[in-house]
Amino acid sequence: DRRLDQTALELLKDDLRSGAPERQERSAQVVGSLGASGIPLLIQVIKEEKDFRVRQVSASLLAEQGAEAGAQIKRALATEVTVEQRFRILEVIDTVTRDLRNELTYCFGDSSAKIRRAAFRLFERLHQDDLIDTILPLAQDEDAAVAKGAIRSLAHLRSTAAIDALKDILDETEEPKVVIACCQALGELGSPDGVDLLARVLGKRKLIRRRWDQQVRATAAMALRQIDDPKAAKILQRFARDKAVRVRQLASAPTESLDETGEIEIEASEY
């Protein structure tokens, strides 16, 4: 662990930020040779530098220092008070460490919308089903924008676990905007596993037996059209004469998924 005086460290920071490949490469070599004593310098560059590429280079150098670098950058995120500097850390922290469950939980509850959005993007980059429980409470947030952001991030996982999470949200929510976001997410996923969930929204709700309003149901119909599965097409066909104009139009429009000859059994009582 070599140590340099403050003047030399500032020169290294300037070289890392210079944008000149040769200067950046040489400074990276020097910082890499500092070992653990170079970690604070690299974290400072990440916090202060606007250029994403420079921050990414610094994060890559940090990653070479192993667990200690991960612990220090997580501490920097937890203790930093400036929104912009926390945001810059969030943009590259997963290059240093992927053990970020606590950090996601913390940032999802931040008062800054910018930090919450950065946390959503981090969740998407990590792409881990075992982190779904950190984001699920936000899908029921009173702020519809927060709920929709969480649901969009769930859709990025493209997994069975994500569909199960969307099912839980649909079973519990009474908020039309949340249901719309769930339907859009299921349409984006395009999985046949989402067909029954969308059918329940399009038809009658399972417990209290009332229909959602036309906009919610039209969104469900549009989402079903995104799923390339014969069962989705058959369900749409059932609503081709629906009283709601937009639902009727979306349900009756031609779709490549509709199998004119195949028969699919659908329990009417389910929808």
PDB file of C-alpha atoms in Angstrom:
ATOM      1  CA  ASP A   1       0.000   0.000   0.000  1.00  0.00           C
ATOM      2  CA  ARG A   2       1.942   2.947  -1.295  1.00  0.00           C
ATOM      3  CA  ARG A   3       1.040   6.445  -0.171  1.00  0.00           C
ATOM      4  CA  LEU A   4       1.279   9.726  -2.060  1.00  0.00           C
ATOM      5  CA  ASP A   5       1.039  13.258  -0.760  1.00  0.00           C
ATOM      6  CA  GLN A   6      -2.104  15.313  -1.391  1.00  0.00           C
ATOM      7  CA  THR A   7      -0.574  17.222  -4.312  1.00  0.00           C
ATOM      8  CA  ALA A   8       0.236  14.004  -6.140  1.00  0.00           C
ATOM      9  CA  LEU A   9      -3.249  12.660  -5.462  1.00  0.00           C
ATOM     10  CA  GLU A  10      -4.823  15.799  -6.935  1.00  0.00           C
ATOM     11  CA  LEU A  11      -2.673  15.397 -10.044  1.00  0.00           C
ATOM     12  CA  LEU A  12      -3.870  11.814 -10.392  1.00  0.00           C
ATOM     13  CA  LYS A  13      -7.479  12.960 -10.055  1.00  0.00           C
ATOM     14  CA  ASP A  14      -6.924  15.553 -12.783  1.00  0.00           C
ATOM     15  CA  ASP A  15      -5.424  12.914 -15.066  1.00  0.00           C
ATOM     16  CA  LEU A  16      -8.333  10.540 -14.502  1.00  0.00           C
ATOM     17  CA  ARG A  17     -10.761  13.324 -15.376  1.00  0.00           C
ATOM     18  CA  SER A  18      -8.763  14.646 -18.338  1.00  0.00           C
ATOM     19  CA  GLY A  19     -10.498  12.696 -21.078  1.00  0.00           C
ATOM     20  CA  ALA A  20      -7.072  12.061 -22.636  1.00  0.00           C
ATOM     21  CA  PRO A  21      -6.664   8.275 -22.972  1.00  0.00           C
ATOM     22  CA  GLU A  22      -2.895   8.307 -22.418  1.00  0.00           C
ATOM     23  CA  ARG A  23      -3.123  10.401 -19.252  1.00  0.00           C
ATOM     24  CA  GLN A  24      -6.011   8.320 -17.936  1.00  0.00           C
ATOM     25  CA  GLU A  25      -4.188   5.058 -18.600  1.00  0.00           C
ATOM     26  CA  ARG A  26      -1.032   6.178 -16.797  1.00  0.00           C
ATOM     27  CA  SER A  27      -2.946   7.556 -13.820  1.00  0.00           C
ATOM     28  CA  ALA A  28      -4.977   4.337 -13.637  1.00  0.00           C
ATOM     29  CA  GLN A  29      -1.748   2.348 -13.466  1.00  0.00           C
ATOM     30  CA  VAL A  30      -0.483   4.484 -10.613  1.00  0.00           C
ATOM     31  CA  VAL A  31      -3.756   4.378  -8.687  1.00  0.00           C
ATOM     32  CA  GLY A  32      -3.889   0.629  -9.181  1.00  0.00           C
ATOM     33  CA  SER A  33      -0.454   0.309  -7.627  1.00  0.00           C
ATOM     34  CA  LEU A  34      -1.562   2.206  -4.507  1.00  0.00           C
ATOM     35  CA  GLY A  35      -3.659  -0.695  -3.271  1.00  0.00           C
ATOM     36  CA  ALA A  36      -6.196   0.033  -0.526  1.00  0.00           C
ATOM     37  CA  SER A  37      -4.810   3.541   0.008  1.00  0.00           C
ATOM     38  CA  GLY A  38      -6.094   4.518  -3.442  1.00  0.00           C
ATOM     39  CA  ILE A  39      -9.720   3.636  -2.628  1.00  0.00           C
ATOM     40  CA  PRO A  40     -10.700   7.037  -1.124  1.00  0.00           C
ATOM     41  CA  LEU A  41      -9.261   8.826  -4.172  1.00  0.00           C
ATOM     42  CA  LEU A  42     -11.317   6.748  -6.588  1.00  0.00           C
ATOM     43  CA  ILE A  43     -14.497   7.192  -4.551  1.00  0.00           C
ATOM     44  CA  GLN A  44     -13.909  10.939  -4.542  1.00  0.00           C
ATOM     45  CA  VAL A  45     -13.563  10.936  -8.327  1.00  0.00           C
ATOM     46  CA  ILE A  46     -16.838   9.020  -8.642  1.00  0.00           C
ATOM     47  CA  LYS A  47     -18.638  11.496  -6.385  1.00  0.00           C
ATOM     48  CA  GLU A  48     -17.292  14.618  -8.091  1.00  0.00           C
ATOM     49  CA  GLU A  49     -17.030  13.691 -11.768  1.00  0.00           C
ATOM     50  CA  LYS A  50     -19.922  14.355 -14.173  1.00  0.00           C
ATOM     51  CA  ASP A  51     -18.465  12.256 -17.002  1.00  0.00           C
ATOM     52  CA  PHE A  52     -19.936   8.763 -16.728  1.00  0.00           C
ATOM     53  CA  ARG A  53     -17.003   7.164 -18.536  1.00  0.00           C
ATOM     54  CA  VAL A  54     -14.530   8.556 -16.018  1.00  0.00           C
ATOM     55  CA  ARG A  55     -16.672   7.294 -13.147  1.00  0.00           C
ATOM     56  CA  GLN A  56     -16.916   3.878 -14.772  1.00  0.00           C
ATOM     57  CA  VAL A  57     -13.128   3.679 -15.130  1.00  0.00           C
ATOM     58  CA  SER A  58     -12.745   4.619 -11.468  1.00  0.00           C
ATOM     59  CA  ALA A  59     -15.320   2.021 -10.440  1.00  0.00           C
ATOM     60  CA  SER A  60     -13.461  -0.649 -12.428  1.00  0.00           C
ATOM     61  CA  LEU A  61     -10.249   0.234 -10.605  1.00  0.00           C
ATOM     62  CA  LEU A  62     -12.102   0.035  -7.312  1.00  0.00           C
ATOM     63  CA  ALA A  63     -13.427  -3.417  -8.186  1.00  0.00           C
ATOM     64  CA  GLU A  64      -9.838  -4.656  -8.399  1.00  0.00           C
ATOM     65  CA  GLN A  65      -9.421  -3.867  -4.692  1.00  0.00           C
ATOM     66  CA  GLY A  66     -12.017  -6.434  -3.672  1.00  0.00           C
ATOM     67  CA  ALA A  67     -14.268  -6.458  -0.611  1.00  0.00           C
ATOM     68  CA  GLU A  68     -12.719  -3.439   1.081  1.00  0.00           C
ATOM     69  CA  ALA A  69     -13.517  -1.231  -1.893  1.00  0.00           C
ATOM     70  CA  GLY A  70     -17.107  -2.525  -1.885  1.00  0.00           C
ATOM     71  CA  ALA A  71     -17.475  -1.757   1.814  1.00  0.00           C
ATOM     72  CA  GLN A  72     -16.084   1.762   1.432  1.00  0.00           C
ATOM     73  CA  ILE A  73     -18.225   2.768  -1.548  1.00  0.00           C
ATOM     74  CA  LYS A  74     -21.350   1.469   0.221  1.00  0.00           C
ATOM     75  CA  ARG A  75     -20.390   3.540   3.236  1.00  0.00           C
ATOM     76  CA  ALA A  76     -19.934   6.573   0.986  1.00  0.00           C
ATOM     77  CA  LEU A  77     -23.439   6.099  -0.422  1.00  0.00           C
ATOM     78  CA  ALA A  78     -24.963   5.773   3.044  1.00  0.00           C
ATOM     79  CA  THR A  79     -23.263   8.868   4.467  1.00  0.00           C
ATOM     80  CA  GLU A  80     -23.252  11.265   1.513  1.00  0.00           C
ATOM     81  CA  VAL A  81     -25.745  14.127   1.917  1.00  0.00           C
ATOM     82  CA  THR A  82     -25.579  15.614  -1.592  1.00  0.00           C
ATOM     83  CA  VAL A  83     -28.196  14.202  -3.964  1.00  0.00           C
ATOM     84  CA  GLU A  84     -26.032  14.571  -7.067  1.00  0.00           C
ATOM     85  CA  GLN A  85     -23.091  12.754  -5.504  1.00  0.00           C
ATOM     86  CA  ARG A  86     -25.287   9.903  -4.267  1.00  0.00           C
ATOM     87  CA  PHE A  87     -26.745   9.686  -7.758  1.00  0.00           C
ATOM     88  CA  ARG A  88     -23.277   9.409  -9.313  1.00  0.00           C
ATOM     89  CA  ILE A  89     -22.355   6.608  -6.930  1.00  0.00           C
ATOM     90  CA  LEU A  90     -25.559   4.707  -7.717  1.00  0.00           C
ATOM     91  CA  GLU A  91     -24.812   4.832 -11.434  1.00  0.00           C
ATOM     92  CA  VAL A  92     -21.599   2.792 -11.068  1.00  0.00           C
ATOM     93  CA  ILE A  93     -21.692   1.054  -7.688  1.00  0.00           C
ATOM     94  CA  ASP A  94     -22.667  -2.314  -9.183  1.00  0.00           C
ATOM     95  CA  THR A  95     -19.324  -2.359 -11.013  1.00  0.00           C
ATOM     96  CA  VAL A  96     -17.637  -2.455  -7.601  1.00  0.00           C
ATOM     97  CA  THR A  97     -20.027  -4.814  -5.759  1.00  0.00           C
ATOM     98  CA  ARG A  98     -23.332  -6.573  -6.395  1.00  0.00           C
ATOM     99  CA  ASP A  99     -24.105  -7.119  -2.726  1.00  0.00           C
ATOM    100  CA  LEU A 100     -26.491  -4.173  -2.566  1.00  0.00           C
ATOM    101  CA  ARG A 101     -29.706  -5.354  -0.905  1.00  0.00           C
ATOM    102  CA  ASN A 102     -29.485  -2.870   1.995  1.00  0.00           C
ATOM    103  CA  GLU A 103     -28.492  -0.023  -0.302  1.00  0.00           C
ATOM    104  CA  LEU A 104     -31.491  -0.643  -2.566  1.00  0.00           C
ATOM    105  CA  THR A 105     -33.863  -0.740   0.402  1.00  0.00           C
ATOM    106  CA  TYR A 106     -32.389   2.518   1.673  1.00  0.00           C
ATOM    107  CA  CYS A 107     -32.497   4.356  -1.673  1.00  0.00           C
ATOM    108  CA  PHE A 108     -35.999   3.177  -2.609  1.00  0.00           C
ATOM    109  CA  GLY A 109     -37.241   5.194   0.372  1.00  0.00           C
ATOM    110  CA  ASP A 110     -35.254   8.321  -0.429  1.00  0.00           C
ATOM    111  CA  SER A 111     -37.091  11.632  -0.516  1.00  0.00           C
ATOM    112  CA  SER A 112     -35.414  12.497  -3.838  1.00  0.00           C
ATOM    113  CA  ALA A 113     -37.174  11.240  -6.975  1.00  0.00           C
ATOM    114  CA  LYS A 114     -33.814  11.291  -8.761  1.00  0.00           C
ATOM    115  CA  ILE A 115     -32.312   8.877  -6.230  1.00  0.00           C
ATOM    116  CA  ARG A 116     -35.350   6.592  -6.396  1.00  0.00           C
ATOM    117  CA  ARG A 117     -35.115   6.463 -10.206  1.00  0.00           C
ATOM    118  CA  ALA A 118     -31.405   5.669  -9.986  1.00  0.00           C
ATOM    119  CA  ALA A 119     -32.221   2.885  -7.501  1.00  0.00           C
ATOM    120  CA  PHE A 120     -34.823   1.459  -9.907  1.00  0.00           C
ATOM    121  CA  ARG A 121     -32.221   1.398 -12.692  1.00  0.00           C
ATOM    122  CA  LEU A 122     -29.712  -0.238 -10.360  1.00  0.00           C
ATOM    123  CA  PHE A 123     -32.294  -2.910  -9.503  1.00  0.00           C
ATOM    124  CA  GLU A 124     -32.765  -3.549 -13.223  1.00  0.00           C
ATOM    125  CA  ARG A 125     -29.026  -3.838 -13.856  1.00  0.00           C
ATOM    126  CA  LEU A 126     -28.562  -6.266 -10.971  1.00  0.00           C
ATOM    127  CA  HIS A 127     -31.339  -8.405 -12.476  1.00  0.00           C
ATOM    128  CA  GLN A 128     -31.771 -10.679  -9.455  1.00  0.00           C
ATOM    129  CA  ASP A 129     -35.051 -12.374  -8.537  1.00  0.00           C
ATOM    130  CA  ASP A 130     -33.979 -12.562  -4.894  1.00  0.00           C
ATOM    131  CA  LEU A 131     -34.187  -8.761  -4.702  1.00  0.00           C
ATOM    132  CA  ILE A 132     -37.873  -8.570  -5.691  1.00  0.00           C
ATOM    133  CA  ASP A 133     -38.939  -8.257  -2.064  1.00  0.00           C
ATOM    134  CA  THR A 134     -37.005  -4.964  -1.811  1.00  0.00           C
ATOM    135  CA  ILE A 135     -39.059  -3.315  -4.556  1.00  0.00           C
ATOM    136  CA  LEU A 136     -42.459  -4.964  -4.063  1.00  0.00           C
ATOM    137  CA  PRO A 137     -43.687  -2.587  -1.288  1.00  0.00           C
ATOM    138  CA  LEU A 138     -43.189   0.355  -3.641  1.00  0.00           C
ATOM    139  CA  ALA A 139     -45.640  -1.136  -6.114  1.00  0.00           C
ATOM    140  CA  GLN A 140     -48.380  -0.361  -3.574  1.00  0.00           C
ATOM    141  CA  ASP A 141     -47.099   3.135  -2.795  1.00  0.00           C
ATOM    142  CA  GLU A 142     -49.664   5.921  -2.463  1.00  0.00           C
ATOM    143  CA  ASP A 143     -47.653   7.912  -5.007  1.00  0.00           C
ATOM    144  CA  ALA A 144     -48.723   6.445  -8.369  1.00  0.00           C
ATOM    145  CA  ALA A 145     -45.466   7.540 -10.000  1.00  0.00           C
ATOM    146  CA  VAL A 146     -43.461   5.536  -7.462  1.00  0.00           C
ATOM    147  CA  ALA A 147     -45.715   2.497  -7.903  1.00  0.00           C
ATOM    148  CA  LYS A 148     -45.456   2.616 -11.687  1.00  0.00           C
ATOM    149  CA  GLY A 149     -41.663   2.961 -11.524  1.00  0.00           C
ATOM    150  CA  ALA A 150     -41.437  -0.123  -9.319  1.00  0.00           C
ATOM    151  CA  ILE A 151     -43.707  -2.138 -11.605  1.00  0.00           C
ATOM    152  CA  ARG A 152     -41.713  -1.157 -14.707  1.00  0.00           C
ATOM    153  CA  SER A 153     -38.532  -2.316 -12.985  1.00  0.00           C
ATOM    154  CA  LEU A 154     -40.165  -5.655 -12.140  1.00  0.00           C
ATOM    155  CA  ALA A 155     -40.984  -6.149 -15.823  1.00  0.00           C
ATOM    156  CA  HIS A 156     -37.296  -5.808 -16.700  1.00  0.00           C
ATOM    157  CA  LEU A 157     -36.553  -9.041 -14.823  1.00  0.00           C
ATOM    158  CA  ARG A 158     -38.516 -11.072 -17.389  1.00  0.00           C
ATOM    159  CA  SER A 159     -38.866 -14.012 -15.028  1.00  0.00           C
ATOM    160  CA  THR A 160     -41.543 -16.206 -13.505  1.00  0.00           C
ATOM    161  CA  ALA A 161     -40.819 -14.603 -10.149  1.00  0.00           C
ATOM    162  CA  ALA A 162     -41.602 -11.189 -11.639  1.00  0.00           C
ATOM    163  CA  ILE A 163     -44.964 -12.434 -12.942  1.00  0.00           C
ATOM    164  CA  ASP A 164     -45.754 -13.897  -9.526  1.00  0.00           C
ATOM    165  CA  ALA A 165     -44.974 -10.511  -7.978  1.00  0.00           C
ATOM    166  CA  LEU A 166     -47.283  -8.764 -10.455  1.00  0.00           C
ATOM    167  CA  LYS A 167     -50.025 -11.258  -9.549  1.00  0.00           C
ATOM    168  CA  ASP A 168     -49.652 -10.373  -5.867  1.00  0.00           C
ATOM    169  CA  ILE A 169     -49.965  -6.680  -6.700  1.00  0.00           C
ATOM    170  CA  LEU A 170     -53.089  -7.224  -8.804  1.00  0.00           C
ATOM    171  CA  ASP A 171     -54.662  -9.324  -6.060  1.00  0.00           C
ATOM    172  CA  GLU A 172     -54.217  -6.571  -3.487  1.00  0.00           C
ATOM    173  CA  THR A 173     -54.516  -3.209  -5.228  1.00  0.00           C
ATOM    174  CA  GLU A 174     -57.626  -1.075  -5.616  1.00  0.00           C
ATOM    175  CA  GLU A 175     -55.782   1.657  -7.533  1.00  0.00           C
ATOM    176  CA  PRO A 176     -56.572   1.804 -11.290  1.00  0.00           C
ATOM    177  CA  LYS A 177     -53.224   3.403 -12.175  1.00  0.00           C
ATOM    178  CA  VAL A 178     -51.389   0.540 -10.499  1.00  0.00           C
ATOM    179  CA  VAL A 179     -53.489  -2.028 -12.382  1.00  0.00           C
ATOM    180  CA  ILE A 180     -52.753  -0.236 -15.654  1.00  0.00           C
ATOM    181  CA  ALA A 181     -49.023  -0.322 -14.906  1.00  0.00           C
ATOM    182  CA  CYS A 182     -49.242  -4.054 -14.118  1.00  0.00           C
ATOM    183  CA  CYS A 183     -51.067  -4.748 -17.377  1.00  0.00           C
ATOM    184  CA  GLN A 184     -48.478  -2.793 -19.338  1.00  0.00           C
ATOM    185  CA  ALA A 185     -45.703  -4.736 -17.596  1.00  0.00           C
ATOM    186  CA  LEU A 186     -47.366  -8.065 -18.430  1.00  0.00           C
ATOM    187  CA  GLY A 187     -47.722  -6.971 -22.040  1.00  0.00           C
ATOM    188  CA  GLU A 188     -44.050  -6.037 -22.144  1.00  0.00           C
ATOM    189  CA  LEU A 189     -43.084  -9.407 -20.671  1.00  0.00           C
ATOM    190  CA  GLY A 190     -45.164 -11.128 -23.356  1.00  0.00           C
ATOM    191  CA  SER A 191     -45.262 -14.372 -21.409  1.00  0.00           C
ATOM    192  CA  PRO A 192     -48.195 -16.823 -21.692  1.00  0.00           C
ATOM    193  CA  ASP A 193     -48.029 -17.009 -17.885  1.00  0.00           C
ATOM    194  CA  GLY A 194     -49.543 -13.528 -17.795  1.00  0.00           C
ATOM    195  CA  VAL A 195     -52.616 -14.370 -19.880  1.00  0.00           C
ATOM    196  CA  ASP A 196     -54.858 -15.449 -16.995  1.00  0.00           C
ATOM    197  CA  LEU A 197     -53.955 -12.355 -14.962  1.00  0.00           C
ATOM    198  CA  LEU A 198     -54.892 -10.052 -17.822  1.00  0.00           C
ATOM    199  CA  ALA A 199     -58.094 -12.006 -18.454  1.00  0.00           C
ATOM    200  CA  ARG A 200     -59.197 -11.395 -14.867  1.00  0.00           C
ATOM    201  CA  VAL A 201     -58.636  -7.661 -15.276  1.00  0.00           C
ATOM    202  CA  LEU A 202     -60.470  -7.612 -18.585  1.00  0.00           C
ATOM    203  CA  GLY A 203     -63.394  -9.567 -17.168  1.00  0.00           C
ATOM    204  CA  LYS A 204     -64.621  -9.534 -13.602  1.00  0.00           C
ATOM    205  CA  ARG A 205     -62.419  -9.206 -10.562  1.00  0.00           C
ATOM    206  CA  LYS A 206     -62.196 -12.418  -8.620  1.00  0.00           C
ATOM    207  CA  LEU A 207     -63.453 -11.290  -5.199  1.00  0.00           C
ATOM    208  CA  ILE A 208     -65.876  -8.387  -5.405  1.00  0.00           C
ATOM    209  CA  ARG A 209     -67.125  -9.132  -8.900  1.00  0.00           C
ATOM    210  CA  ARG A 210     -67.081  -5.673 -10.352  1.00  0.00           C
ATOM    211  CA  ARG A 211     -65.467  -4.529 -13.548  1.00  0.00           C
ATOM    212  CA  TRP A 212     -62.594  -2.116 -13.783  1.00  0.00           C
ATOM    213  CA  ASP A 213     -63.250   1.065 -15.751  1.00  0.00           C
ATOM    214  CA  GLN A 214     -62.854   1.183 -19.514  1.00  0.00           C
ATOM    215  CA  GLN A 215     -59.281   2.523 -19.525  1.00  0.00           C
ATOM    216  CA  VAL A 216     -58.038  -0.257 -17.252  1.00  0.00           C
ATOM    217  CA  ARG A 217     -59.793  -2.940 -19.263  1.00  0.00           C
ATOM    218  CA  ALA A 218     -58.604  -1.477 -22.573  1.00  0.00           C
ATOM    219  CA  THR A 219     -55.039  -1.615 -21.258  1.00  0.00           C
ATOM    220  CA  ALA A 220     -55.534  -5.283 -20.352  1.00  0.00           C
ATOM    221  CA  ALA A 221     -56.873  -5.971 -23.833  1.00  0.00           C
ATOM    222  CA  MET A 222     -53.932  -4.184 -25.427  1.00  0.00           C
ATOM    223  CA  ALA A 223     -51.522  -6.168 -23.250  1.00  0.00           C
ATOM    224  CA  LEU A 224     -53.154  -9.442 -24.311  1.00  0.00           C
ATOM    225  CA  ARG A 225     -52.535  -8.439 -27.917  1.00  0.00           C
ATOM    226  CA  GLN A 226     -48.794  -8.308 -27.144  1.00  0.00           C
ATOM    227  CA  ILE A 227     -48.719 -11.965 -26.058  1.00  0.00           C
ATOM    228  CA  ASP A 228     -48.164 -14.407 -28.893  1.00  0.00           C
ATOM    229  CA  ASP A 229     -50.274 -17.224 -27.529  1.00  0.00           C
ATOM    230  CA  PRO A 230     -53.504 -18.775 -28.874  1.00  0.00           C
ATOM    231  CA  LYS A 231     -55.174 -18.585 -25.466  1.00  0.00           C
ATOM    232  CA  ALA A 232     -54.681 -14.799 -25.380  1.00  0.00           C
ATOM    233  CA  ALA A 233     -56.387 -14.507 -28.754  1.00  0.00           C
ATOM    234  CA  LYS A 234     -59.283 -16.713 -27.653  1.00  0.00           C
ATOM    235  CA  ILE A 235     -59.841 -14.596 -24.558  1.00  0.00           C
ATOM    236  CA  LEU A 236     -59.894 -11.430 -26.662  1.00  0.00           C
ATOM    237  CA  GLN A 237     -62.476 -13.028 -28.936  1.00  0.00           C
ATOM    238  CA  ARG A 238     -64.802 -13.425 -25.950  1.00  0.00           C
ATOM    239  CA  PHE A 239     -64.902  -9.632 -25.546  1.00  0.00           C
ATOM    240  CA  ALA A 240     -65.446  -8.733 -29.225  1.00  0.00           C
ATOM    241  CA  ARG A 241     -68.971  -7.508 -28.390  1.00  0.00           C
ATOM    242  CA  ASP A 242     -68.160  -5.845 -25.098  1.00  0.00           C
ATOM    243  CA  LYS A 243     -70.223  -2.786 -24.144  1.00  0.00           C
ATOM    244  CA  ALA A 244     -67.093  -0.649 -23.736  1.00  0.00           C
ATOM    245  CA  VAL A 245     -66.163   0.747 -27.166  1.00  0.00           C
ATOM    246  CA  ARG A 246     -62.374   0.668 -26.780  1.00  0.00           C
ATOM    247  CA  VAL A 247     -62.403  -2.817 -25.281  1.00  0.00           C
ATOM    248  CA  ARG A 248     -64.614  -4.019 -28.137  1.00  0.00           C
ATOM    249  CA  GLN A 249     -62.371  -2.444 -30.778  1.00  0.00           C
ATOM    250  CA  LEU A 250     -59.180  -3.895 -29.319  1.00  0.00           C
ATOM    251  CA  ALA A 251     -60.721  -7.306 -28.773  1.00  0.00           C
ATOM    252  CA  SER A 252     -62.185  -7.606 -32.268  1.00  0.00           C
ATOM    253  CA  ALA A 253     -59.227  -6.261 -34.267  1.00  0.00           C
ATOM    254  CA  PRO A 254     -57.421  -8.954 -36.284  1.00  0.00           C
ATOM    255  CA  THR A 255     -54.569 -10.677 -34.466  1.00  0.00           C
ATOM    256  CA  GLU A 256     -52.048 -13.204 -35.720  1.00  0.00           C
ATOM    257  CA  SER A 257     -52.311 -15.108 -32.438  1.00  0.00           C
ATOM    258  CA  LEU A 258     -55.931 -16.174 -32.996  1.00  0.00           C
ATOM    259  CA  ASP A 259     -56.239 -19.823 -33.940  1.00  0.00           C
ATOM    260  CA  GLU A 260     -59.472 -20.151 -35.899  1.00  0.00           C
ATOM    261  CA  THR A 261     -59.544 -23.921 -35.613  1.00  0.00           C
ATOM    262  CA  GLY A 262     -57.965 -24.701 -32.249  1.00  0.00           C
ATOM    263  CA  GLU A 263     -60.135 -25.042 -29.179  1.00  0.00           C
ATOM    264  CA  ILE A 264     -58.927 -23.832 -25.783  1.00  0.00           C
ATOM    265  CA  GLU A 265     -60.937 -24.563 -22.683  1.00  0.00           C
ATOM    266  CA  ILE A 266     -61.489 -21.503 -20.540  1.00  0.00           C
ATOM    267  CA  GLU A 267     -63.434 -21.551 -17.310  1.00  0.00           C
ATOM    268  CA  ALA A 268     -66.026 -18.809 -17.691  1.00  0.00           C
ATOM    269  CA  SER A 269     -66.344 -18.417 -13.949  1.00  0.00           C
ATOM    270  CA  GLU A 270     -62.663 -17.542 -13.724  1.00  0.00           C
ATOM    271  CA  TYR A 271     -63.143 -14.324 -15.653  1.00  0.00           C
TER     272      TYR A 271
END
